[in-house]
Amino acid sequence: MKELLLKGNVILEDAILEDAVIRCVDGRIAAIEPYGPQHRDKELLDFSGRYLSPGFVDIHVHGGAGADYMDGTVEAVRRTNIAHARHGTTSIFPTTTTGSFAQLDAMVKACENVQASWTPADGARIAGIHFYGPYFAQDKVGIHAPEGRRDPVREEYEYFLGREIIKIATCASELPGSLEFFDHARERGCFITCGHSNACWDELEAAFAHGMRHVDHFWCAMSSVASLRKRFGTPMQAGMEQYVLANPGMSTEVIADGIHLSDDLLRFAFRLIGPGRTCLVTDSNRAMDMPPGQYRFGSEEDGSLVYSDGHSVRGEDGSLASSMHGMDRMVKTMARAIGTDLPAVIRMASLTPAELTGIAADVGSLAPGKRADIVVLSRDFEVERVLVGGEIAHPAQASPEPAA
């Protein structure tokens, strides 16, 4: 039996238990208890004054540290996962973009290989793949390479969604064949999302009836009253924003890097949609943790050219090209924006995405029986230590002194 004890301010689902001890046994949480005399003769890792947070869960992420999942190699997958572990992510959903069948297939196979052979040295644990591209609306492709965009192809998506590792499936709701895609994804048990879409209310309502329950990065590459007026004329139409706000069965996500959305919009999402229906995601690309310069979004072979200034990544036309920051940045920005209720902010980065994707029995919160996926955060939300299954996720982190 391998026992590990950590002391600090434990962030629970709806409270912070100060000066508490997390007792881990064989990689799982055995108990969370107030620090007391019974712990004084025990060897424990003392993080007094710091937060002990559940490991973060990222359901929308493309790359980092110079690699992109669409590179389709084991090395790229491991490099990305190790980078995101440094930012507190312990469960990750590698996310596809537009591309050829062969590129998508290589990406899935590389992720399957890493998932099957995972050790803590590989960083964040792959909880599943987010099959995100290539079924985007032509007018909402964004920075994703338009050459790899297409309407749903039954033979193709049946092949990919038949892979056990695919857990999230995205399609623009207005595309021909989208409802059949949603039906198949629902049969396969996927969490179904609408992304890079210019869908109107009726198209979203039809998609909801076929299992769609989530829209990607709110206010980014999604339908709006203005975009739908260009598509339909008058009378003006309701789109994805209105549908999510009106339908409590829908969830969404925000990129809280301080660049995509203002603090006002983050507060709006927090107050009107709420932490139980809103995830923090990174949507990060290979420029994360890299110096300013030119990069490719998607496959290194033929992905779109993007440019990093060290703070944001943009396309040749100046438009934002996903994010270049980790989940710790999202947590820090969201906490600053709302000013209170840290457990709710942490929930958006951990328990809410875990619940939506069906992995909350194992991860997403600090509770007895769950995996010991733990992030040590300073008072300023800097990551000091990351444990996945009770093991250090990467060796570069300094160790605290054992408590006396």
CSV table of C-alpha atoms in Angstrom, one decimal:
chain,number,residue,atom,x,y,z
A,1,MET,CA,0.0,0.0,0.0
A,2,LYS,CA,1.4,3.4,-1.0
A,3,GLU,CA,0.2,6.3,1.1
A,4,LEU,CA,0.7,10.0,0.4
A,5,LEU,CA,-0.6,12.9,2.5
A,6,LEU,CA,-0.8,16.5,1.4
A,7,LYS,CA,-1.7,19.4,3.6
A,8,GLY,CA,-3.2,22.7,2.4
A,9,ASN,CA,-6.4,24.6,1.7
A,10,VAL,CA,-8.5,22.0,-0.1
A,11,ILE,CA,-10.9,23.3,-2.7
A,12,LEU,CA,-14.1,21.2,-2.5
A,13,GLU,CA,-17.1,21.4,-4.8
A,14,ASP,CA,-18.8,24.2,-2.9
A,15,ALA,CA,-16.3,25.3,-0.2
A,16,ILE,CA,-12.7,25.6,0.8
A,17,LEU,CA,-11.5,23.4,3.7
A,18,GLU,CA,-8.6,25.3,5.2
A,19,ASP,CA,-5.6,23.6,6.8
A,20,ALA,CA,-6.8,20.1,5.8
A,21,VAL,CA,-5.1,16.9,4.8
A,22,ILE,CA,-5.8,14.8,1.7
A,23,ARG,CA,-4.9,11.2,2.3
A,24,CYS,CA,-4.1,9.2,-0.9
A,25,VAL,CA,-3.7,5.5,-1.0
A,26,ASP,CA,-2.5,3.7,-4.1
A,27,GLY,CA,-3.3,6.6,-6.4
A,28,ARG,CA,-6.8,7.4,-5.1
A,29,ILE,CA,-8.1,9.7,-2.4
A,30,ALA,CA,-8.9,7.8,0.7
A,31,ALA,CA,-10.0,10.7,3.0
A,32,ILE,CA,-10.0,14.5,3.4
A,33,GLU,CA,-9.8,15.5,7.0
A,34,PRO,CA,-8.9,18.6,9.1
A,35,TYR,CA,-5.3,18.7,10.1
A,36,GLY,CA,-4.9,17.5,13.7
A,37,PRO,CA,-2.7,15.8,16.3
A,38,GLN,CA,-3.0,12.4,14.5
A,39,HIS,CA,-1.0,13.9,11.5
A,40,ARG,CA,1.9,15.3,13.5
A,41,ASP,CA,3.9,12.0,13.5
A,42,LYS,CA,3.2,11.4,9.9
A,43,GLU,CA,5.3,12.3,6.9
A,44,LEU,CA,3.3,14.6,4.7
A,45,LEU,CA,3.9,17.2,2.0
A,46,ASP,CA,3.1,20.6,3.6
A,47,PHE,CA,1.6,23.1,1.2
A,48,SER,CA,0.2,25.3,4.0
A,49,GLY,CA,-1.2,28.6,2.7
A,50,ARG,CA,-1.6,27.2,-0.8
A,51,TYR,CA,-4.6,25.7,-2.5
A,52,LEU,CA,-5.1,22.0,-3.2
A,53,SER,CA,-7.3,21.9,-6.3
A,54,PRO,CA,-8.7,19.0,-8.3
A,55,GLY,CA,-6.8,18.4,-11.5
A,56,PHE,CA,-8.1,20.3,-14.5
A,57,VAL,CA,-10.1,18.7,-17.3
A,58,ASP,CA,-9.6,20.2,-20.8
A,59,ILE,CA,-12.2,19.1,-23.4
A,60,HIS,CA,-11.0,21.4,-26.2
A,61,VAL,CA,-7.3,21.5,-26.9
A,62,HIS,CA,-5.2,21.3,-30.0
A,63,GLY,CA,-1.5,21.5,-29.0
A,64,GLY,CA,1.3,23.1,-27.0
A,65,ALA,CA,5.1,23.3,-26.7
A,66,GLY,CA,5.6,23.3,-30.4
A,67,ALA,CA,3.4,20.3,-31.1
A,68,ASP,CA,-0.1,19.7,-32.4
A,69,TYR,CA,-2.1,16.6,-32.0
A,70,MET,CA,-2.8,16.7,-35.8
A,71,ASP,CA,0.9,16.1,-36.3
A,72,GLY,CA,-0.2,12.5,-35.9
A,73,THR,CA,2.8,11.2,-33.9
A,74,VAL,CA,3.3,9.7,-30.5
A,75,GLU,CA,6.0,12.3,-29.8
A,76,ALA,CA,3.6,15.2,-30.6
A,77,VAL,CA,0.9,13.8,-28.3
A,78,ARG,CA,3.3,13.2,-25.4
A,79,ARG,CA,4.9,16.6,-25.8
A,80,THR,CA,1.5,18.3,-25.8
A,81,ASN,CA,0.2,16.4,-22.8
A,82,ILE,CA,3.4,17.0,-20.8
A,83,ALA,CA,3.1,20.8,-21.5
A,84,HIS,CA,-0.5,20.9,-20.4
A,85,ALA,CA,0.3,19.0,-17.2
A,86,ARG,CA,2.6,21.8,-16.3
A,87,HIS,CA,-0.4,24.1,-16.4
A,88,GLY,CA,-2.5,21.9,-14.2
A,89,THR,CA,-4.4,19.8,-16.7
A,90,THR,CA,-4.6,16.1,-15.6
A,91,SER,CA,-7.3,14.8,-17.9
A,92,ILE,CA,-7.2,15.9,-21.5
A,93,PHE,CA,-9.3,15.4,-24.7
A,94,PRO,CA,-7.0,15.8,-27.7
A,95,THR,CA,-9.0,17.7,-30.3
A,96,THR,CA,-9.0,17.2,-34.1
A,97,THR,CA,-9.2,20.0,-36.6
A,98,THR,CA,-9.9,20.0,-40.4
A,99,GLY,CA,-7.7,17.7,-42.4
A,100,SER,CA,-7.6,14.6,-44.6
A,101,PHE,CA,-8.9,11.2,-43.5
A,102,ALA,CA,-5.3,10.0,-43.3
A,103,GLN,CA,-4.3,12.9,-41.0
A,104,LEU,CA,-7.3,12.3,-38.7
A,105,ASP,CA,-6.5,8.6,-38.6
A,106,ALA,CA,-2.9,9.2,-37.7
A,107,MET,CA,-3.9,11.5,-34.9
A,108,VAL,CA,-6.4,9.0,-33.5
A,109,LYS,CA,-3.9,6.1,-33.6
A,110,ALA,CA,-1.1,8.2,-32.0
A,111,CYS,CA,-3.5,9.1,-29.1
A,112,GLU,CA,-4.6,5.5,-28.8
A,113,ASN,CA,-0.9,4.5,-28.4
A,114,VAL,CA,-0.2,7.1,-25.8
A,115,GLN,CA,-3.3,6.3,-23.9
A,116,ALA,CA,-2.5,2.5,-23.8
A,117,SER,CA,1.0,3.0,-22.6
A,118,TRP,CA,0.5,6.1,-20.3
A,119,THR,CA,2.7,6.7,-17.3
A,120,PRO,CA,2.9,9.9,-15.1
A,121,ALA,CA,5.9,10.9,-17.1
A,122,ASP,CA,3.6,11.3,-20.1
A,123,GLY,CA,1.8,14.3,-18.4
A,124,ALA,CA,-2.0,14.7,-18.6
A,125,ARG,CA,-3.9,11.4,-19.0
A,126,ILE,CA,-6.0,11.1,-22.2
A,127,ALA,CA,-9.6,10.7,-21.2
A,128,GLY,CA,-10.8,10.5,-24.8
A,129,ILE,CA,-10.5,12.3,-28.1
A,130,HIS,CA,-12.7,15.2,-29.1
A,131,PHE,CA,-13.6,14.6,-32.8
A,132,TYR,CA,-14.0,18.3,-33.6
A,133,GLY,CA,-13.1,19.0,-37.2
A,134,PRO,CA,-13.7,18.5,-40.1
A,135,TYR,CA,-17.5,19.1,-40.2
A,136,PHE,CA,-17.6,22.9,-39.9
A,137,ALA,CA,-19.8,25.4,-41.7
A,138,GLN,CA,-18.0,27.0,-44.7
A,139,ASP,CA,-18.6,30.5,-43.3
A,140,LYS,CA,-17.4,29.7,-39.8
A,141,VAL,CA,-14.2,27.7,-40.4
A,142,GLY,CA,-12.1,30.4,-38.7
A,143,ILE,CA,-8.4,29.6,-38.7
A,144,HIS,CA,-8.9,25.9,-39.4
A,145,ALA,CA,-7.6,25.0,-42.9
A,146,PRO,CA,-10.6,25.4,-45.3
A,147,GLU,CA,-9.3,22.8,-47.6
A,148,GLY,CA,-9.9,20.1,-45.0
A,149,ARG,CA,-13.5,21.2,-44.2
A,150,ARG,CA,-16.4,19.1,-45.4
A,151,ASP,CA,-20.0,18.1,-44.8
A,152,PRO,CA,-20.5,14.9,-42.8
A,153,VAL,CA,-19.4,11.7,-44.6
A,154,ARG,CA,-21.1,8.7,-43.2
A,155,GLU,CA,-18.4,6.1,-44.0
A,156,GLU,CA,-15.8,8.4,-42.5
A,157,TYR,CA,-17.6,9.3,-39.2
A,158,GLU,CA,-18.8,5.7,-38.7
A,159,TYR,CA,-15.2,4.6,-38.9
A,160,PHE,CA,-13.9,7.3,-36.4
A,161,LEU,CA,-16.8,7.2,-34.0
A,162,GLY,CA,-16.5,3.4,-33.9
A,163,ARG,CA,-13.1,3.9,-32.1
A,164,GLU,CA,-13.5,3.5,-28.3
A,165,ILE,CA,-11.3,6.5,-27.7
A,166,ILE,CA,-13.6,9.0,-29.3
A,167,LYS,CA,-15.8,10.5,-26.5
A,168,ILE,CA,-16.8,13.9,-27.9
A,169,ALA,CA,-18.3,14.5,-31.4
A,170,THR,CA,-18.8,17.9,-33.0
A,171,CYS,CA,-20.7,19.0,-36.2
A,172,ALA,CA,-22.2,22.3,-37.4
A,173,SER,CA,-25.9,21.7,-37.0
A,174,GLU,CA,-27.0,23.3,-40.3
A,175,LEU,CA,-24.9,21.0,-42.5
A,176,PRO,CA,-26.6,18.4,-44.7
A,177,GLY,CA,-26.3,15.0,-42.9
A,178,SER,CA,-25.7,16.6,-39.5
A,179,LEU,CA,-28.8,15.0,-37.9
A,180,GLU,CA,-27.6,11.6,-39.0
A,181,PHE,CA,-24.2,12.3,-37.6
A,182,PHE,CA,-25.8,13.3,-34.2
A,183,ASP,CA,-27.9,10.1,-34.2
A,184,HIS,CA,-24.8,7.9,-34.8
A,185,ALA,CA,-22.8,9.8,-32.2
A,186,ARG,CA,-25.6,9.4,-29.7
A,187,GLU,CA,-25.7,5.7,-30.4
A,188,ARG,CA,-22.0,5.5,-29.7
A,189,GLY,CA,-22.4,7.3,-26.4
A,190,CYS,CA,-20.5,10.5,-27.4
A,191,PHE,CA,-21.0,13.9,-25.8
A,192,ILE,CA,-22.4,15.8,-28.8
A,193,THR,CA,-21.5,19.4,-29.6
A,194,CYS,CA,-22.3,22.0,-32.2
A,195,GLY,CA,-19.2,23.9,-33.3
A,196,HIS,CA,-18.0,26.4,-36.0
A,197,SER,CA,-21.6,26.8,-36.9
A,198,ASN,CA,-24.0,29.5,-38.3
A,199,ALA,CA,-27.1,27.6,-37.2
A,200,CYS,CA,-30.4,29.3,-36.4
A,201,TRP,CA,-32.8,28.4,-33.6
A,202,ASP,CA,-34.8,25.8,-35.6
A,203,GLU,CA,-31.6,24.0,-36.7
A,204,LEU,CA,-30.3,24.0,-33.1
A,205,GLU,CA,-33.7,22.7,-31.9
A,206,ALA,CA,-33.6,19.9,-34.4
A,207,ALA,CA,-30.0,19.1,-33.4
A,208,PHE,CA,-31.1,19.0,-29.7
A,209,ALA,CA,-33.8,16.5,-30.5
A,210,HIS,CA,-31.1,14.3,-32.0
A,211,GLY,CA,-28.7,14.5,-29.0
A,212,MET,CA,-26.7,17.7,-29.4
A,213,ARG,CA,-26.1,19.3,-25.9
A,214,HIS,CA,-23.2,21.7,-26.1
A,215,VAL,CA,-21.8,24.5,-28.2
A,216,ASP,CA,-18.1,25.3,-28.4
A,217,HIS,CA,-16.2,28.5,-27.4
A,218,PHE,CA,-19.1,30.9,-26.7
A,219,TRP,CA,-19.0,34.1,-28.8
A,220,CYS,CA,-16.3,32.7,-31.0
A,221,ALA,CA,-17.0,31.2,-34.5
A,222,MET,CA,-20.7,30.8,-33.6
A,223,SER,CA,-24.0,32.1,-35.1
A,224,SER,CA,-25.3,35.5,-33.9
A,225,VAL,CA,-28.2,37.7,-34.7
A,226,ALA,CA,-25.8,39.6,-37.1
A,227,SER,CA,-24.4,36.6,-38.8
A,228,LEU,CA,-27.9,35.1,-39.3
A,229,ARG,CA,-29.2,38.3,-40.8
A,230,LYS,CA,-26.5,37.9,-43.5
A,231,ARG,CA,-27.7,34.4,-44.1
A,232,PHE,CA,-31.5,34.8,-43.8
A,233,GLY,CA,-32.2,38.6,-44.1
A,234,THR,CA,-35.2,39.8,-42.1
A,235,PRO,CA,-36.9,39.1,-39.8
A,236,MET,CA,-33.7,38.7,-37.7
A,237,GLN,CA,-33.1,35.2,-36.3
A,238,ALA,CA,-32.0,33.8,-32.9
A,239,GLY,CA,-28.8,31.8,-32.9
A,240,MET,CA,-26.5,29.8,-30.6
A,241,GLU,CA,-26.2,32.5,-27.9
A,242,GLN,CA,-29.9,32.8,-27.5
A,243,TYR,CA,-30.4,29.0,-27.7
A,244,VAL,CA,-27.9,28.2,-24.9
A,245,LEU,CA,-29.3,31.0,-22.7
A,246,ALA,CA,-32.9,29.8,-23.1
A,247,ASN,CA,-32.3,26.0,-22.9
A,248,PRO,CA,-31.1,24.7,-19.5
A,249,GLY,CA,-30.2,21.4,-21.2
A,250,MET,CA,-27.4,23.1,-23.1
A,251,SER,CA,-23.9,23.7,-22.0
A,252,THR,CA,-21.0,25.7,-23.4
A,253,GLU,CA,-17.4,26.8,-22.9
A,254,VAL,CA,-15.3,30.0,-22.7
A,255,ILE,CA,-11.7,30.7,-23.5
A,256,ALA,CA,-10.8,32.8,-20.5
A,257,ASP,CA,-7.3,33.9,-21.5
A,258,GLY,CA,-8.0,37.6,-21.2
A,259,ILE,CA,-7.6,38.0,-24.9
A,260,HIS,CA,-10.7,36.4,-26.5
A,261,LEU,CA,-13.3,37.7,-24.1
A,262,SER,CA,-13.5,40.7,-21.8
A,263,ASP,CA,-14.1,40.3,-18.1
A,264,ASP,CA,-17.6,41.6,-18.7
A,265,LEU,CA,-18.4,38.7,-21.0
A,266,LEU,CA,-16.9,36.2,-18.6
A,267,ARG,CA,-19.1,37.6,-15.8
A,268,PHE,CA,-22.1,37.4,-18.2
A,269,ALA,CA,-21.4,33.7,-18.9
A,270,PHE,CA,-20.8,33.0,-15.2
A,271,ARG,CA,-24.0,34.7,-14.0
A,272,LEU,CA,-26.5,33.8,-16.8
A,273,ILE,CA,-25.3,30.4,-17.9
A,274,GLY,CA,-23.6,29.4,-14.6
A,275,PRO,CA,-20.6,27.2,-13.6
A,276,GLY,CA,-22.7,24.0,-13.9
A,277,ARG,CA,-23.2,24.6,-17.6
A,278,THR,CA,-20.0,26.4,-18.5
A,279,CYS,CA,-16.5,24.9,-19.0
A,280,LEU,CA,-13.2,26.6,-19.1
A,281,VAL,CA,-11.2,25.4,-22.1
A,282,THR,CA,-7.8,26.3,-23.4
A,283,ASP,CA,-8.4,25.7,-27.2
A,284,SER,CA,-4.6,26.1,-27.2
A,285,ASN,CA,-2.3,25.5,-30.1
A,286,ARG,CA,1.4,24.6,-30.6
A,287,ALA,CA,2.5,28.2,-29.8
A,288,MET,CA,1.8,27.6,-26.0
A,289,ASP,CA,5.0,27.8,-24.1
A,290,MET,CA,6.9,28.8,-27.2
A,291,PRO,CA,8.7,32.0,-28.2
A,292,PRO,CA,7.0,34.5,-30.6
A,293,GLY,CA,7.1,33.5,-34.2
A,294,GLN,CA,5.3,31.7,-37.1
A,295,TYR,CA,3.6,28.4,-36.5
A,296,ARG,CA,1.1,26.1,-38.1
A,297,PHE,CA,-2.3,25.5,-36.7
A,298,GLY,CA,-3.1,21.8,-37.3
A,299,SER,CA,-0.7,19.5,-39.0
A,300,GLU,CA,2.9,20.6,-39.3
A,301,GLU,CA,2.6,19.4,-42.9
A,302,ASP,CA,-0.1,21.8,-44.2
A,303,GLY,CA,-1.9,23.5,-41.3
A,304,SER,CA,-2.8,27.2,-41.5
A,305,LEU,CA,0.0,29.6,-40.9
A,306,VAL,CA,-0.4,31.6,-37.7
A,307,TYR,CA,1.7,34.2,-35.9
A,308,SER,CA,2.4,34.5,-32.2
A,309,ASP,CA,3.5,37.7,-30.5
A,310,GLY,CA,4.1,35.9,-27.2
A,311,HIS,CA,0.6,36.8,-25.9
A,312,SER,CA,-1.9,35.9,-28.6
A,313,VAL,CA,-1.9,33.9,-31.9
A,314,ARG,CA,-3.4,35.4,-35.0
A,315,GLY,CA,-4.0,34.5,-38.6
A,316,GLU,CA,-2.6,36.4,-41.5
A,317,ASP,CA,-5.7,38.6,-41.5
A,318,GLY,CA,-5.2,39.5,-37.8
A,319,SER,CA,-8.0,37.4,-36.5
A,320,LEU,CA,-7.5,35.4,-33.3
A,321,ALA,CA,-6.3,31.8,-33.9
A,322,SER,CA,-7.3,29.9,-30.8
A,323,SER,CA,-5.3,30.4,-27.6
A,324,MET,CA,-1.7,29.9,-26.6
A,325,HIS,CA,-2.3,29.6,-22.8
A,326,GLY,CA,-2.8,26.7,-20.4
A,327,MET,CA,-5.7,26.1,-18.0
A,328,ASP,CA,-4.0,27.9,-15.1
A,329,ARG,CA,-4.3,31.1,-17.1
A,330,MET,CA,-8.0,30.4,-17.7
A,331,VAL,CA,-8.6,29.9,-14.0
A,332,LYS,CA,-6.7,33.0,-13.0
A,333,THR,CA,-8.6,35.2,-15.5
A,334,MET,CA,-12.0,33.8,-14.5
A,335,ALA,CA,-11.2,34.3,-10.8
A,336,ARG,CA,-10.2,37.9,-11.5
A,337,ALA,CA,-13.3,38.5,-13.5
A,338,ILE,CA,-15.9,37.3,-11.0
A,339,GLY,CA,-14.0,38.2,-7.9
A,340,THR,CA,-15.5,35.6,-5.6
A,341,ASP,CA,-16.5,31.9,-5.4
A,342,LEU,CA,-13.2,30.2,-6.2
A,343,PRO,CA,-14.8,26.7,-5.9
A,344,ALA,CA,-17.2,27.6,-8.7
A,345,VAL,CA,-14.3,28.8,-10.9
A,346,ILE,CA,-12.4,25.6,-10.2
A,347,ARG,CA,-15.6,23.6,-11.0
A,348,MET,CA,-15.6,25.1,-14.5
A,349,ALA,CA,-12.1,23.8,-15.0
A,350,SER,CA,-12.7,20.4,-13.5
A,351,LEU,CA,-16.0,18.9,-12.3
A,352,THR,CA,-18.3,20.5,-15.0
A,353,PRO,CA,-16.3,19.1,-18.0
A,354,ALA,CA,-15.9,15.8,-16.1
A,355,GLU,CA,-19.7,15.6,-15.6
A,356,LEU,CA,-20.5,16.5,-19.2
A,357,THR,CA,-18.1,13.9,-20.6
A,358,GLY,CA,-19.1,11.1,-18.2
A,359,ILE,CA,-15.8,10.8,-16.3
A,360,ALA,CA,-16.9,12.4,-13.0
A,361,ALA,CA,-16.9,9.2,-11.1
A,362,ASP,CA,-13.1,9.1,-11.3
A,363,VAL,CA,-12.0,12.8,-11.7
A,364,GLY,CA,-13.1,16.4,-11.5
A,365,SER,CA,-13.3,16.9,-7.8
A,366,LEU,CA,-11.4,16.0,-4.6
A,367,ALA,CA,-13.5,13.3,-2.9
A,368,PRO,CA,-12.8,9.9,-1.4
A,369,GLY,CA,-12.7,7.2,-4.0
A,370,LYS,CA,-11.6,9.5,-6.9
A,371,ARG,CA,-8.2,9.5,-8.5
A,372,ALA,CA,-5.6,11.5,-6.7
A,373,ASP,CA,-5.4,14.1,-9.5
A,374,ILE,CA,-4.3,17.2,-7.6
A,375,VAL,CA,-3.0,20.6,-8.5
A,376,VAL,CA,-1.1,22.7,-5.9
A,377,LEU,CA,-1.8,26.4,-6.6
A,378,SER,CA,-0.3,29.5,-5.0
A,379,ARG,CA,-2.5,32.3,-3.7
A,380,ASP,CA,-1.9,33.9,-7.1
A,381,PHE,CA,-3.0,30.7,-8.9
A,382,GLU,CA,0.5,29.7,-10.1
A,383,VAL,CA,0.9,26.0,-10.5
A,384,GLU,CA,3.4,24.6,-8.0
A,385,ARG,CA,2.9,20.9,-8.3
A,386,VAL,CA,0.7,18.5,-10.3
A,387,LEU,CA,-0.1,14.9,-9.4
A,388,VAL,CA,-1.9,12.5,-11.6
A,389,GLY,CA,-3.0,9.4,-9.8
A,390,GLY,CA,-0.9,10.4,-6.8
A,391,GLU,CA,2.3,10.5,-8.9
A,392,ILE,CA,4.2,13.6,-10.0
A,393,ALA,CA,3.1,14.3,-13.6
A,394,HIS,CA,6.4,15.8,-14.6
A,395,PRO,CA,9.8,15.7,-12.9
A,396,ALA,CA,10.8,19.3,-13.3
A,397,GLN,CA,8.8,20.5,-10.4
A,398,ALA,CA,10.5,21.3,-7.1
A,399,SER,CA,9.4,19.4,-4.0
A,400,PRO,CA,8.3,21.0,-0.8
A,401,GLU,CA,9.9,20.2,2.5
A,402,PRO,CA,8.2,17.4,4.4
A,403,ALA,CA,6.2,18.7,7.4
A,404,ALA,CA,8.0,18.4,10.7
